[in-house]
Coordinates of C-alpha atoms and ligand atoms in Angstrom, one line a residue:
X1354 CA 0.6 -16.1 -4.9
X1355 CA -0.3 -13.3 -2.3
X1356 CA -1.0 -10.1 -3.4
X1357 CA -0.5 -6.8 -1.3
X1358 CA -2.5 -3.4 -1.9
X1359 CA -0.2 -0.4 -1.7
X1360 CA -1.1 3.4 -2.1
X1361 CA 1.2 6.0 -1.8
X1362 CA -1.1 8.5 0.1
X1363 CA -1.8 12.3 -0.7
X1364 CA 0.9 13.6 1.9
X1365 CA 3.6 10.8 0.3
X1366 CA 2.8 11.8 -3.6
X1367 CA 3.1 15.5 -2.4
X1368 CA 6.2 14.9 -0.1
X1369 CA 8.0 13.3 -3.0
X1370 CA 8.0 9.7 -1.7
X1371 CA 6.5 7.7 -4.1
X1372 CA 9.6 6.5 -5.1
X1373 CA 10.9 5.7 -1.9
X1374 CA 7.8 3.8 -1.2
X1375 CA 8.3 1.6 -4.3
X1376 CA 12.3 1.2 -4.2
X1377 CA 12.0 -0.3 -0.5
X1378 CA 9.5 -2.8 -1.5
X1379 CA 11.1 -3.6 -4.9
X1380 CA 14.2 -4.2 -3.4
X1381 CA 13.0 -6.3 -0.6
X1382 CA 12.4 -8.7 -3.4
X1383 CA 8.6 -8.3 -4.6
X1384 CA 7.1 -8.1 -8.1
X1385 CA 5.0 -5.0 -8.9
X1386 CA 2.4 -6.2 -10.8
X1387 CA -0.1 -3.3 -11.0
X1388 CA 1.1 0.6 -10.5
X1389 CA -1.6 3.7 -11.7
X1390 CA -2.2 6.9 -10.2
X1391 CA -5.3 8.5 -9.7
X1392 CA -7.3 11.2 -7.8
X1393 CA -9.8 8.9 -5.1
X1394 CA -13.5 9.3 -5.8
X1395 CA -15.5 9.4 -2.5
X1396 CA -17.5 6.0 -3.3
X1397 CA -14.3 4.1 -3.8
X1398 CA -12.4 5.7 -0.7
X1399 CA -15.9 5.0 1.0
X1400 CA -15.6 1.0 0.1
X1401 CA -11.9 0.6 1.0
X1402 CA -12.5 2.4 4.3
X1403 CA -15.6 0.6 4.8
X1404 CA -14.1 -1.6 8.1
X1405 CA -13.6 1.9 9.6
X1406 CA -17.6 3.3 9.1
X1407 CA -18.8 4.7 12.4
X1408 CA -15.2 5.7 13.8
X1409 CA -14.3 8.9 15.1
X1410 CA -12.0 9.5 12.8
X1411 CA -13.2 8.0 9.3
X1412 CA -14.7 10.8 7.8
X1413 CA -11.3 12.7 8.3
X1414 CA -9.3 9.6 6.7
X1415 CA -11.7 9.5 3.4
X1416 CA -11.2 13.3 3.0
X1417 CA -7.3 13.1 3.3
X1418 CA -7.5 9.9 0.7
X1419 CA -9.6 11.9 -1.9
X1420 CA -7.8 15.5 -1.0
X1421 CA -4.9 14.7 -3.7
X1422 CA -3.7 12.2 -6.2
X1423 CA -2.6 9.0 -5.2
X1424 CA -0.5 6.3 -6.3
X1425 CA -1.5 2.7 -6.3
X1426 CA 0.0 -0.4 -6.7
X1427 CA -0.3 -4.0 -6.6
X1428 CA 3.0 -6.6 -5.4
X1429 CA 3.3 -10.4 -5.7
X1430 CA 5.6 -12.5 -3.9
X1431 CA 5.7 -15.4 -1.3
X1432 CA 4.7 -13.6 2.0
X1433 CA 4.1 -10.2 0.7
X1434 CA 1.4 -9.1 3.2
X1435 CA 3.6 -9.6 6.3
X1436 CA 6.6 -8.4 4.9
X1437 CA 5.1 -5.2 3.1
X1438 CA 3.1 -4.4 6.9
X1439 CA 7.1 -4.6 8.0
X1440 CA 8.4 -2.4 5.5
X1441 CA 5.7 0.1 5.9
X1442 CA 6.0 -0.1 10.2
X1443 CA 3.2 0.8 12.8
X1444 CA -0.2 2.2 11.9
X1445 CA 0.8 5.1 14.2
X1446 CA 4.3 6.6 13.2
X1447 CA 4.8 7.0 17.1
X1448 CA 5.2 3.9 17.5
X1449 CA 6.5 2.8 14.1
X1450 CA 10.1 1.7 14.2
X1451 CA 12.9 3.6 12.6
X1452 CA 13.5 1.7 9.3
X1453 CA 10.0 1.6 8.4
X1454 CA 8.5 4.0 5.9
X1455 CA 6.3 5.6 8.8
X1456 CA 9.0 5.5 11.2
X1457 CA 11.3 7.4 9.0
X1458 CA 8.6 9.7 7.2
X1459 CA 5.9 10.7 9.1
X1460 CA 4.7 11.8 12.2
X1461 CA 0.7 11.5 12.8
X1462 CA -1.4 8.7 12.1
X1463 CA -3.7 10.8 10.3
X1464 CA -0.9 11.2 7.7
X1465 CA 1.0 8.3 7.6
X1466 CA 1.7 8.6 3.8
X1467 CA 1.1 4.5 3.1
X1468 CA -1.5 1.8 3.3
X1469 CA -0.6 -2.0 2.6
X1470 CA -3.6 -4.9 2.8
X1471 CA -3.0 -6.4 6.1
X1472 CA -4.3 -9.8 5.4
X1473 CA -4.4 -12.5 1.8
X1474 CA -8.2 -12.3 2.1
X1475 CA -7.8 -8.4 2.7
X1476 CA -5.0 -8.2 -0.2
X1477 CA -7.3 -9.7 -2.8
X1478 CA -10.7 -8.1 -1.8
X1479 CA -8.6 -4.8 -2.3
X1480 CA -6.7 -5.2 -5.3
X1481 CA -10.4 -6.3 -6.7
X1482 CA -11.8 -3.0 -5.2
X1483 CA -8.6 -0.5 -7.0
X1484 CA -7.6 -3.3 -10.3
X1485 CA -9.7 -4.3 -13.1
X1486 CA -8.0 -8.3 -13.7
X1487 CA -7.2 -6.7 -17.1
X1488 CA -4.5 -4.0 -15.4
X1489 CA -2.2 -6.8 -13.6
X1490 CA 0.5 -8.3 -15.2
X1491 CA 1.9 -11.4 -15.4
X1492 CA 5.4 -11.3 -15.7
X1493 CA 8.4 -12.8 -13.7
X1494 CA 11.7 -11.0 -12.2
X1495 CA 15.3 -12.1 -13.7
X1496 CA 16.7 -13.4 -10.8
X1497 CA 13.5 -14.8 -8.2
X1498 CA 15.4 -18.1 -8.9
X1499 CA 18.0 -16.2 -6.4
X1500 CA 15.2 -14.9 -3.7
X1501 CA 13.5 -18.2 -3.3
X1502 CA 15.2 -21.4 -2.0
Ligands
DAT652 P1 -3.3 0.6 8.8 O1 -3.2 1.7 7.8 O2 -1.9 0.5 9.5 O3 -3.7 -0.7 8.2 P2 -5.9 0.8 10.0 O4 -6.4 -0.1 8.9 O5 -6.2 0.4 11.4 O6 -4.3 1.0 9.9 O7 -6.5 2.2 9.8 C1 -6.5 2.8 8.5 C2 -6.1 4.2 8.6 O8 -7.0 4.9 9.4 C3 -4.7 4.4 9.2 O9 -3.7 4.3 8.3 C4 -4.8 5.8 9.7 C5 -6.2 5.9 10.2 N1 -6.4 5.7 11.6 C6 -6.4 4.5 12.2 N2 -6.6 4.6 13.5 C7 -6.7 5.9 13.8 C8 -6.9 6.7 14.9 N3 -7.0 6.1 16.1 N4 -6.9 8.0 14.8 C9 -6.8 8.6 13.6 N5 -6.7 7.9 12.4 C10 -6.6 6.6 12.5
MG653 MG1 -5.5 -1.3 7.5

């Protein structure tokens, strides 16, 4: 089963929309399997940003991660890393459709108040990075038998 990584960002915890965040993926129809909130240490914002090294803008991105608590979670479901990149919309809210998280709540890509994994291979290597295996659960919604044909 494919997982997704999700953190709610500094500027979403702050802004109040952690809970938006979770209701639009939870009622698209995936599990939550893994949800903890924590202020980022630099080594771990470091290795989840590590694809960005070298940009012009990465040491401004692991400052914002670590400049405030986040929220992090983990979701399950058939196609969850194509479907979560949908809920969550365009990397820069300018061009993320209304609808999507960052098409309805942000304006810069510098604070776009959401990550997701954007791959399976991505998913995992991050939920490994965030997740001891001992923090997921294993459970199963009433009602899957009514999401999946
Ligand atoms: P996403 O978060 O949609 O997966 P990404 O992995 O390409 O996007 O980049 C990670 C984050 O880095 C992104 O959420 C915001 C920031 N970022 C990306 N491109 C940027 C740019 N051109 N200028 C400033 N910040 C950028
Ligand atoms: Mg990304």
């Amino acid at each position: 089963m494919d997982r997704s990584l999700v953190i709610v960002k500094p500027d979403g915890v702050q802004r109040g929309l952690t809970g938006e965040v979770i209701s639009r993926i939870e009622r698209r129809g995936y599990r939550l399997v893994a949800v903890k909130m924590l202020q980022v240490p630099r080594s771990l914002a470091e290795s989840h940003y590590a694809v960005h090294a070298g940009k012009s803008f990465y040491d401004g991105l692991v400052s914002y991660i670590c400049s405030s608590p986040v929220v992090v979670m983990v979701w399950e479901g058939k196609k969850v890393i194509e479907a979560v990149r949908q809920v969550v919309g365009a990397t820069n809210p300018t061009n993320a459709a209304p609808g999507t998280l960052r098409g309805d709540y942000a304006v810069e890509v510098g604070r776009n108040h959401v990550h997701a994994s954007d791959s399976p291979e991505n998913g995992q290597a991050e939920v490994a990075l965030w997740f001891r295996p001992e923090e997921l659960v294993a459970w199963e919604r009433i009602g899957e038998n009514w999401l999946y044909e």
